[in-house]
XYZ file of C-alpha atoms in Angstrom:
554
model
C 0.000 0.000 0.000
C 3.019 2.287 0.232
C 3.711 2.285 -3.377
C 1.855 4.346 -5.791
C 1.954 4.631 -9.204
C 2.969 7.965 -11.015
C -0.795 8.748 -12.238
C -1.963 8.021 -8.833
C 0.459 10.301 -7.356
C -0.301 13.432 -10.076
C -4.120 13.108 -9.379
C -3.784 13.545 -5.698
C -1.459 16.332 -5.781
C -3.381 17.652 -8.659
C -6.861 17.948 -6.335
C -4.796 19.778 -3.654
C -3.164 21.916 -5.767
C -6.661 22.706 -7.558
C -8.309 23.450 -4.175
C -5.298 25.661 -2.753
C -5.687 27.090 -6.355
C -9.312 28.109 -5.879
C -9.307 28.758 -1.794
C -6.691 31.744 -2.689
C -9.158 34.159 -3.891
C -10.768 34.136 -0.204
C -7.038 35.882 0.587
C -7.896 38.919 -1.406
C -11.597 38.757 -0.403
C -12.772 42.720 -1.108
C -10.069 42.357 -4.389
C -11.528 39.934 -6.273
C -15.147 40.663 -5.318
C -14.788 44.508 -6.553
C -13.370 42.487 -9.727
C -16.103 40.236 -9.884
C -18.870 43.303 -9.661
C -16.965 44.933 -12.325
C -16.698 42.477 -14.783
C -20.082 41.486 -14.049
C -21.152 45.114 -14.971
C -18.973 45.766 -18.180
C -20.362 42.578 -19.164
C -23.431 43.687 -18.858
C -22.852 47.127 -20.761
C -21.857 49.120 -17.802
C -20.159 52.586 -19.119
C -16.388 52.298 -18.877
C -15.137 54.451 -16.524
C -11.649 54.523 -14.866
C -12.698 53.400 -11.427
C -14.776 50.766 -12.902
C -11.585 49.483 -15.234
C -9.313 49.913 -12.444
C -11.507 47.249 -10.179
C -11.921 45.108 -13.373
C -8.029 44.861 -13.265
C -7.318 44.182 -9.617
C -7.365 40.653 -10.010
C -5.693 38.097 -12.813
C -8.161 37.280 -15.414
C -6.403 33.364 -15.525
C -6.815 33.219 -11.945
C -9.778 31.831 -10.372
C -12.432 34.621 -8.988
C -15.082 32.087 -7.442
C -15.567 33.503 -3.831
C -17.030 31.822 -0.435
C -19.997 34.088 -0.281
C -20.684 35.713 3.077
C -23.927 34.906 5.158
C -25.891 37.998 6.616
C -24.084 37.674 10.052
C -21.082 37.569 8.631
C -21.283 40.855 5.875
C -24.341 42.656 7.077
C -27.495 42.940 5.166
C -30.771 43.510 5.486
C -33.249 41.572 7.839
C -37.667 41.605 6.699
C -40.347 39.933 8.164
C -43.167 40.159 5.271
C -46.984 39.359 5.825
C -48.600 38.413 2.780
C -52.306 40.190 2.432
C -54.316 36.951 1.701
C -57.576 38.593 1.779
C -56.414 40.684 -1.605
C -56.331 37.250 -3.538
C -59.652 36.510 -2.533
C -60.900 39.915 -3.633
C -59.343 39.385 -7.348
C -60.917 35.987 -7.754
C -64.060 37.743 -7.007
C -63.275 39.708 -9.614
C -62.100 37.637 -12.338
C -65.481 35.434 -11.519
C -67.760 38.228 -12.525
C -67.798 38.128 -16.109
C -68.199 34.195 -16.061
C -70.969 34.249 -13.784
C -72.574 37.343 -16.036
C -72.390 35.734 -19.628
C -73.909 32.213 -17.375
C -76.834 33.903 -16.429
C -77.244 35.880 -19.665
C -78.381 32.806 -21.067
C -81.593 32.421 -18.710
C -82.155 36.474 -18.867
C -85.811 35.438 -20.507
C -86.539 33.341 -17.012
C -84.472 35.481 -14.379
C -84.598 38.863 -15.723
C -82.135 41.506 -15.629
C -78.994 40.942 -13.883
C -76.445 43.206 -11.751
C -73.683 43.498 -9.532
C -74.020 44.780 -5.945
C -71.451 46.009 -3.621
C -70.445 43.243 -1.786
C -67.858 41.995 1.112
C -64.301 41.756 -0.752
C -64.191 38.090 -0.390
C -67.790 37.750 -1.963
C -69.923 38.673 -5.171
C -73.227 39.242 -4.868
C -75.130 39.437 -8.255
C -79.213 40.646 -8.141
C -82.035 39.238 -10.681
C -85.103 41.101 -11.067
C -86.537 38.125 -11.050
C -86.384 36.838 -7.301
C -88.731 33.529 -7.693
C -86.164 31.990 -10.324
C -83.395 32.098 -8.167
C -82.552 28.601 -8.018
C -82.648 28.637 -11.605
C -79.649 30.700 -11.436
C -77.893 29.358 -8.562
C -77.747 26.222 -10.916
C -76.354 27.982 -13.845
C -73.786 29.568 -11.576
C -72.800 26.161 -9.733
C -72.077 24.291 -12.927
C -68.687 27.028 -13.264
C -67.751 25.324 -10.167
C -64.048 23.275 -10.709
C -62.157 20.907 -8.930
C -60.086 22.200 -5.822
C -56.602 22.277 -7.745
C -54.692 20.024 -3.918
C -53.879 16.579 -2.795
C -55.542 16.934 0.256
C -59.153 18.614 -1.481
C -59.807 15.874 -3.824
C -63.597 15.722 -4.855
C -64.195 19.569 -3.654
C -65.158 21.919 -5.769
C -63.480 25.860 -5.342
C -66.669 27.987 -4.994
C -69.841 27.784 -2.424
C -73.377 29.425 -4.229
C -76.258 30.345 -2.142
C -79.145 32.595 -2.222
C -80.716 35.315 -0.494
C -83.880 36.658 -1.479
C -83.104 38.289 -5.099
C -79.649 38.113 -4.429
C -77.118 35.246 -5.601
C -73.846 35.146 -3.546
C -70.702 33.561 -4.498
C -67.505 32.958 -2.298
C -64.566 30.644 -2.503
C -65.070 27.028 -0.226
C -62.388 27.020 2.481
C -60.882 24.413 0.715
C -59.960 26.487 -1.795
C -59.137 29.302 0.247
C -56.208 26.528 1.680
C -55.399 26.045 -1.541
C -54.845 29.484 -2.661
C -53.282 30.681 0.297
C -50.757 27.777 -0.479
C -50.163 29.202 -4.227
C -50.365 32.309 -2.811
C -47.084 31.841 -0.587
C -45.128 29.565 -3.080
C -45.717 32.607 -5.424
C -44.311 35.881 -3.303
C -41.503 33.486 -2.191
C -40.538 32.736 -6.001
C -41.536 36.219 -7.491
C -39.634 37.552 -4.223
C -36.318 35.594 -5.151
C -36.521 36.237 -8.499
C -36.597 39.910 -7.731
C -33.558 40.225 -5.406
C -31.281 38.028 -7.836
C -31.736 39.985 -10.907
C -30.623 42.614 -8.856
C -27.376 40.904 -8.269
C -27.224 39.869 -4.601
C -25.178 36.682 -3.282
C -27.026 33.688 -1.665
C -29.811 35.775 -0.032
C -32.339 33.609 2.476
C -36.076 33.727 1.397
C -38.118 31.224 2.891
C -41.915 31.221 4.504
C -42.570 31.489 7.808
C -46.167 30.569 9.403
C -49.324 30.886 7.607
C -48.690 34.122 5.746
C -45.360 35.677 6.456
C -41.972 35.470 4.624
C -38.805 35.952 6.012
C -36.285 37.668 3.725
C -32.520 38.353 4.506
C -30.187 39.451 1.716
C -26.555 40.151 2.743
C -24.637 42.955 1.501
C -27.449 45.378 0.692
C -27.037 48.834 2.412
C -29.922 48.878 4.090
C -33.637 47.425 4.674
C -35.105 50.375 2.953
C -32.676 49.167 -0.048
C -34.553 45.869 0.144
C -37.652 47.436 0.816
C -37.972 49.377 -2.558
C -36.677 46.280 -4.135
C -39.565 44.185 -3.087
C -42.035 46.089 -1.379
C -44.726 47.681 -4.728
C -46.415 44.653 -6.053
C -45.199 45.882 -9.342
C -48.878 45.122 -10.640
C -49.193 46.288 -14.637
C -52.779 46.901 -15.898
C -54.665 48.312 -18.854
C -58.238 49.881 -18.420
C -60.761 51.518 -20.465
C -60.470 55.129 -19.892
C -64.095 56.527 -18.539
C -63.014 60.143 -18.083
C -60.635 62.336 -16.250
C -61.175 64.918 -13.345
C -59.528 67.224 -11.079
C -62.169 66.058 -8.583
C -60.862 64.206 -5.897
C -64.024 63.223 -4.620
C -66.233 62.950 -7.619
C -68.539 60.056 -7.832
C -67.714 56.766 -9.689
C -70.059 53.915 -10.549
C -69.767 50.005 -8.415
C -67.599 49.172 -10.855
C -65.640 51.927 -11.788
C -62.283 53.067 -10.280
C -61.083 56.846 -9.901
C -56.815 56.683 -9.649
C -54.398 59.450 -9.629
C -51.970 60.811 -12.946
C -48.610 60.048 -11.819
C -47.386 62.496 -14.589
C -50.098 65.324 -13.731
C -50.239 66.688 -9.945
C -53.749 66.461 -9.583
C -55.491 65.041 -12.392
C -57.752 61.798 -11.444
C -58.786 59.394 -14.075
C -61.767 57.051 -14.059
C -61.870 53.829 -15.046
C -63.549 50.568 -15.728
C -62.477 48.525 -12.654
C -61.788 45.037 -14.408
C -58.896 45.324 -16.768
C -58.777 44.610 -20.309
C -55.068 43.294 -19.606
C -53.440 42.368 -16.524
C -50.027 41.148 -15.699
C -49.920 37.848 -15.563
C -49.638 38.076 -19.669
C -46.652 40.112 -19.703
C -43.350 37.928 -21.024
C -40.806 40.574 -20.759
C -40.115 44.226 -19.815
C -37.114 46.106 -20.664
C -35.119 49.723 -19.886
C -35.584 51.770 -23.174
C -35.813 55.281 -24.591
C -38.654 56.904 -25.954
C -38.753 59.006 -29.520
C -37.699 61.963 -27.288
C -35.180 60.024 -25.832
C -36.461 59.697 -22.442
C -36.211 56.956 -20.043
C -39.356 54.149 -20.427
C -39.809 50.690 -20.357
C -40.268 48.411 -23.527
C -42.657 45.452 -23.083
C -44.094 42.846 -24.571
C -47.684 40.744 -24.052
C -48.014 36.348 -24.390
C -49.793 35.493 -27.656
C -52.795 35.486 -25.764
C -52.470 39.229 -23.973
C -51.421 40.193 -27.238
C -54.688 39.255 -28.705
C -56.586 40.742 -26.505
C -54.195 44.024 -26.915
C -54.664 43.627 -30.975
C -58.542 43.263 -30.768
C -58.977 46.120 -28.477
C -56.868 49.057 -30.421
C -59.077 47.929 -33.157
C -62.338 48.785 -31.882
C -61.101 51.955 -29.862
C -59.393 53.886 -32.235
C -59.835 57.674 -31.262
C -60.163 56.523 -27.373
C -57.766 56.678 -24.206
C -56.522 53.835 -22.689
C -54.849 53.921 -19.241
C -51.909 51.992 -18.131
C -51.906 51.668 -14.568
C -49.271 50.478 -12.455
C -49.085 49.941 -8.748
C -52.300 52.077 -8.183
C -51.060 54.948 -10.482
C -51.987 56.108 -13.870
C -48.489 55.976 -15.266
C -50.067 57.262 -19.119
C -53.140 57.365 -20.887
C -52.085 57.927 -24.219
C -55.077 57.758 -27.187
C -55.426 55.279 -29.332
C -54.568 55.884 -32.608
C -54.182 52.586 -34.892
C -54.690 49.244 -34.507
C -51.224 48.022 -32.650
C -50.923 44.547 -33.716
C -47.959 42.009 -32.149
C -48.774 42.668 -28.133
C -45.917 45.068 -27.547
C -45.559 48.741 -26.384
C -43.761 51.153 -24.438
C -44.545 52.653 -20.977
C -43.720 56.862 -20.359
C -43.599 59.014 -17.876
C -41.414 61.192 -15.388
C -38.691 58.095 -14.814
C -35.202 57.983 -14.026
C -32.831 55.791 -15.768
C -32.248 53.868 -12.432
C -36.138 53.967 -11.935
C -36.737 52.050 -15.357
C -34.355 49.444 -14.393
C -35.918 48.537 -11.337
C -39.025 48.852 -13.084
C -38.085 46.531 -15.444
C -36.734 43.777 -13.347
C -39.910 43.916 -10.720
C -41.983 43.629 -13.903
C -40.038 40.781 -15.399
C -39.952 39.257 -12.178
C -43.953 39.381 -12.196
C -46.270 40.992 -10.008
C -46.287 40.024 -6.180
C -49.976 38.152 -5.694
C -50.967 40.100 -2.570
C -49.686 43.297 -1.206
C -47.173 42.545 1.376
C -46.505 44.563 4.724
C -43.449 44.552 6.846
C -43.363 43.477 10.519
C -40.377 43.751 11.283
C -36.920 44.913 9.291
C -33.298 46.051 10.539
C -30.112 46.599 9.108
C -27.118 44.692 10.165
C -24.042 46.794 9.551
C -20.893 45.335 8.439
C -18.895 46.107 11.607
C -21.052 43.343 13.538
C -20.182 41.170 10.666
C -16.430 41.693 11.053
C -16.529 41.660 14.462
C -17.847 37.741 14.316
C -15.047 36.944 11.160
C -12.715 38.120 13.935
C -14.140 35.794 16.634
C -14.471 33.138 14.013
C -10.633 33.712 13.074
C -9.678 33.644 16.358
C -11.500 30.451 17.305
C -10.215 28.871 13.866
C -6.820 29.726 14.538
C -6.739 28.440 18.052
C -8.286 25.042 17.334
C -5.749 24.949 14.219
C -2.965 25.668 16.548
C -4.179 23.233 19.769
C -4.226 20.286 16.714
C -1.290 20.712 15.498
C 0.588 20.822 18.656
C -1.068 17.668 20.187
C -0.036 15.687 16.512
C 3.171 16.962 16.556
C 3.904 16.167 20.106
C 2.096 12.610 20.277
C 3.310 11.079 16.763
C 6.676 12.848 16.039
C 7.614 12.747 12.189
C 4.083 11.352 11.400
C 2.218 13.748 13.105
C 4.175 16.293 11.059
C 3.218 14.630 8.175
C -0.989 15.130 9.642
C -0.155 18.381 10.160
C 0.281 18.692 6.326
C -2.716 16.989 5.429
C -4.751 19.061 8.168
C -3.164 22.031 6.172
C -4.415 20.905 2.835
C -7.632 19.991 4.182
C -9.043 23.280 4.893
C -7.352 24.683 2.216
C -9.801 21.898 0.612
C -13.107 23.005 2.048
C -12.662 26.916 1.324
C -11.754 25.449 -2.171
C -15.142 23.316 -2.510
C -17.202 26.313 -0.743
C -15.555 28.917 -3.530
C -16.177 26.416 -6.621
C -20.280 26.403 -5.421
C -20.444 29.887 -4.096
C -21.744 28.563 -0.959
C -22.632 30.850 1.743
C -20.686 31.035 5.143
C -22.141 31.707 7.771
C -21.349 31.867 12.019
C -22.550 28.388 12.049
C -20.480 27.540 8.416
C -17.597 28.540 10.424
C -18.521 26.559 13.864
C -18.228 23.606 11.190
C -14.833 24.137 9.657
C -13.752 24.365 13.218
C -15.551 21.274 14.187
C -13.665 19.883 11.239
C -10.199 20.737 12.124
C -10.780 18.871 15.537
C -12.269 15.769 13.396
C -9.621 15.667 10.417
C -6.713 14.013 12.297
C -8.872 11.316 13.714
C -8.274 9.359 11.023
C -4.747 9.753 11.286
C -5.092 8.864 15.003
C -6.498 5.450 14.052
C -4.099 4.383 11.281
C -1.139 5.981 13.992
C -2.372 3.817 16.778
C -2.737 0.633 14.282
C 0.828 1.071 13.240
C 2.275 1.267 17.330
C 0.421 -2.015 17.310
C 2.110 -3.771 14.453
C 5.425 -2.506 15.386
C 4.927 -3.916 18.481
C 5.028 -7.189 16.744
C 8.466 -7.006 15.414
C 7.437 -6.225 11.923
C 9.297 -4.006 9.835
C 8.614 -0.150 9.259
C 6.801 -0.733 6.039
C 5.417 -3.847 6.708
C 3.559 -2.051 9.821
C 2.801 0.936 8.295
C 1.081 -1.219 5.275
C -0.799 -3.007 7.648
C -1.656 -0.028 9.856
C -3.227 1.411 6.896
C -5.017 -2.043 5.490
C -6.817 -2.784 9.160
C -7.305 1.377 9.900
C -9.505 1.693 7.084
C -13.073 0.426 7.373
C -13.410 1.877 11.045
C -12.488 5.568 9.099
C -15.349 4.783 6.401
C -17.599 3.333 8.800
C -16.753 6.050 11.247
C -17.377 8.849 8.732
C -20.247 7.717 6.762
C -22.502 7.903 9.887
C -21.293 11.565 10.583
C -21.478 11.908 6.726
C -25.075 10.959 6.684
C -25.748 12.876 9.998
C -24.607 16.082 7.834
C -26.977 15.040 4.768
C -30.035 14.968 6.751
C -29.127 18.276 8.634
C -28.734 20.023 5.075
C -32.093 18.398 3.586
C -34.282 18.734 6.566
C -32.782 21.864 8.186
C -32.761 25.522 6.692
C -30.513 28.917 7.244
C -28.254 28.531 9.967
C -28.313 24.431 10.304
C -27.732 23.963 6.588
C -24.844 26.303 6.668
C -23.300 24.131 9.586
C -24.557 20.834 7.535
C -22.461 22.450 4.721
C -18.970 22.943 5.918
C -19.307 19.621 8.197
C -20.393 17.795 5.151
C -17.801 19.164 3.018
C -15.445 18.663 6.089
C -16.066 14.927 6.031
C -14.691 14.075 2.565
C -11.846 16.298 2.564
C -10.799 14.736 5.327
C -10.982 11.245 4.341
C -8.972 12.553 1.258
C -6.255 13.674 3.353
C -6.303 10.896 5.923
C -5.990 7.860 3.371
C -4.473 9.633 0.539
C -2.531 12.542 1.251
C -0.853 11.613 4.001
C 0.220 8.112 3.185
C 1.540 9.467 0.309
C 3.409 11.723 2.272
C 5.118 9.066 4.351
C 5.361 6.971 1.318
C 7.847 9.484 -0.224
C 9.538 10.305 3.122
C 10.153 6.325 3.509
C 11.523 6.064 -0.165
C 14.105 8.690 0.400
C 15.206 7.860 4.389
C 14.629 3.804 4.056
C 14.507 4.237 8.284
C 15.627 0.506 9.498
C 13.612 1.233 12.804
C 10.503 4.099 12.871
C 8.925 5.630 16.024
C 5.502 6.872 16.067
């Protein structure tokens, strides 16, 4: 077991000298990361000014750049607690339901009469016949829109409840489906949420739900939570309505199903509109920054086949008419209607910034939260609380690093020189596996790597202790250490799998914190196997072809 081959000995020295290789960047942390955002931002069209070149050249282009991202206690960030609005959702179903239920009973207007909608709870639509003694005629019509509850644990339900009251048909959603579209709901503002902060560039941020309708969002490096806050916090909603009119009247009167919202571009100016929306959202495939004919700053965007349709068929009846587009609450324009725009694809005006249409953009590409959200709780953590727990991390790396290697060296001589090495290599290892994933490191991430360094040379204990025992025998030096090696071995497997697998189920079942400890620990485990079995018997293998020791104390 002491001799290896040439390939076998370029492979292992190869994977330690490809992890040193990609740990170094970690030396030069703030370096290579002001590289990194540089030539992330040239690359993406950035204007090329001398402080941005000089960052794009602090660092060796044929070097590796992959970093060990820092958690949010380790680099500061921002900290939100998000409630989700449910009730909103339920609202917009409402909503959406209306012109279904109105073309259902259409079709019975001979037996039921005329129909309308009344104001109504926001959860509920109530729709009045003038025909009250056909009312279960309707209810019927109404109950056969009724579909399947879309969950595994609903099967058979149906997502709306019908009943009557006097002329009055009311509709609301069955709690079943409420479950189920609080459910969608969530999984939705978590993904649209995520997708948000990434575009915008942010490393490894933490976005996860937490309760019944709350999200918990930390994103580390950001300046501030009112950074993140304008990130995430407008729903971003995009909408088209039929124009009504316009007025300067604050409180003039709108119909049920009218809405009166304010000009963003006038001071003053109100426009009403039909409530339900010829064009919502949810068919919008991509938004871009842009310039205008007048070369001012808008946003390009363009509609799904089906939104663009609808967007086609609608310019073509309303030429000569306004037609507001309405985002976040705000009449952004309301420009008239002048051909038929065929394709689904415009541009949106107004008073923004440059930086404003970028944002824009992303939040729109990102999609339109599903409920407004409101914050219960945010703070900042500033960088100096981060640095102060590197520090105490450092510290308590450097003293478990130097306890180690003093106990090796002083219990097994030579061969705990040769563990000291490995131990060396090892960590050099992990921070090399951590970079190549940009995993995050957290206080916890670093509570492994320390846990680590104590575990690494247990290995080596074992095969040390097996060797004592041969020699004890009167065999040789290499006969011993062969043997100390060949009998050491399945207690190290056996002995790290179980920790191995300890660190697997951490990772999958656990989340923040725990995973970052499950992490390093994980990564800990195979690294040091690595060095244990490989490194350092190769190690003693070359030290015992050059000294050929007759005699060898360990």
């Amino acid at each position: 077991m002491l001799q290896f081959p040439l390939w076998k000995k370029i492979v292992i020295w190869g994977i330690c000298a490809l992890g040193i290789l990609m740990a170094a960047p970690n030396l030069q942390y703030t370096q290579v990361e002001e590289y990194n955002d540089a030539t992330a931002a040239l690359e993406a069209g950035a204007e090329e000014t001398p402080e941005l070149m000089a960052k794009a050249q602090n660092w060796p282009s044929f070097l590796p750049s992959s970093l060990v991202n820092l958690g949010l206690d380790l680099r500061g960030g921002a900290h939100l607690l998000a409630e989700v609005q449910l009730g909103e959702v339920y609202s917009a179903r409402m909503d959406d339901m209306w012109p279904s239920v109105r073309d259902a009973l259409r079709e019975k207007r001979s037996e039921i009469g005329t129909i309308r909608r009344v104001d109504s709870p926001d959860d509920e639509l109530h729709v009045r016949i003038s025909k009250p003694e056909a009312i279960n005629s309707a209810v019927t019509a109404i109950r056969a829109l009724a579909q399947p509850v879309v969950s595994l644990t609903s099967a058979g339900q149906t997502d709306i409840e019908v009943s009557s009251s006097g002329a009055d048909i009311i509709v609301r959603l069955s709690e079943a489906e409420k479950l189920a579209t609080d459910q969608r709901t969530l999984e939705q503002t978590l993904e649209i949420i995520r997708r948000r902060v990434d575009e915008a560039g942010t490393r490894e941020p933490t976005i996860q739900r937490q309760g019944t309708d709350r999200v918990l969002i930390q994103v580390p490096g950001i300046g501030s939570a009112e950074e993140l806050k304008d990130l995430i916090g407008t729903t971003a909603k995009l909408t088209f309505h039929a124009v009504v009119g316009r007025t300067s009247d604050q409180n003039a009167r709108v119909q049920s199903r009218q809405i009166m919202l304010p000009a963003e571009d006038e001071p003053g100016i109100y426009y009403i509109l039909e409530k339900t929306p010829v064009i919502n959202g949810d068919q919008l495939v991509d938004a871009q920054a842009a310039f205008d004919q007048n070369n001012q700053a808008a946003v390009s965007f363009r509609l799904n086949p089906s939104g663009g349709r609808i967007f086609g068929e609608y310019t073509a009846n309303n030429i000569g008419t306004p037609f507001a587009i309405v985002l976040d609450g705000g009449v952004v324009s309301a420009p008239t209607i002048r051909s038929h725009i065929p394709g689904g694809s415009g541009i949106i005006t107004g008073r923004f910034s440059v930086e404003e249409t970028a944002k824009l953009s992303i939040q729109l590409r990102a999609g339109a939260l599903p409920a407004k959200v409101t914050y219960l709780e945010e703070r900042t953590i500033g960088p100096e609380l981060g640095q102060d727990s590197i520090e105490a991390g450092r510290i308590a790396c450097i003293v478990a690093f130097a306890a180690v290697l003093i106990f090796m060296g002083l219990s097994y001589g030579a061969f705990g020189l040769f563990a000291n090495v490995a131990l060396i290599i090892n960590v050099a290892l992990i921070f090399g596996l951590l970079s190549a994933i940009g995993a995050t490191l957290t206080l916890p991430g670093i509570a492994g790597i320390v846990l680590t360094i104590g575990m690494a040379v247990d290995a080596n204990v074992l095969v040390f202790e097996r060797i004592r025992e041969e020699l004890k025998s009167a065999k040789g030096p290499a006969r011993a250490i062969e043997l100390g090696y060949e009998r050491a071995f399945s207690a190290i497997i056996d002995a790290n799998i179980t920790t191995l697998i300890a660190a697997v189920i951490l990772f999958v079942m656990g989340s923040g914190p725990v995973r970052g400890f499950a992490i390093t620990l994980g990564f800990g485990i195979v690294t040091s196997v690595f060095t244990a079995i490989w490194v350092t018997r190769l190690l003693i293998s070359t030290w015992m072809q050059y000294r050929r020791p007759k005699t060898i104390e360990v």
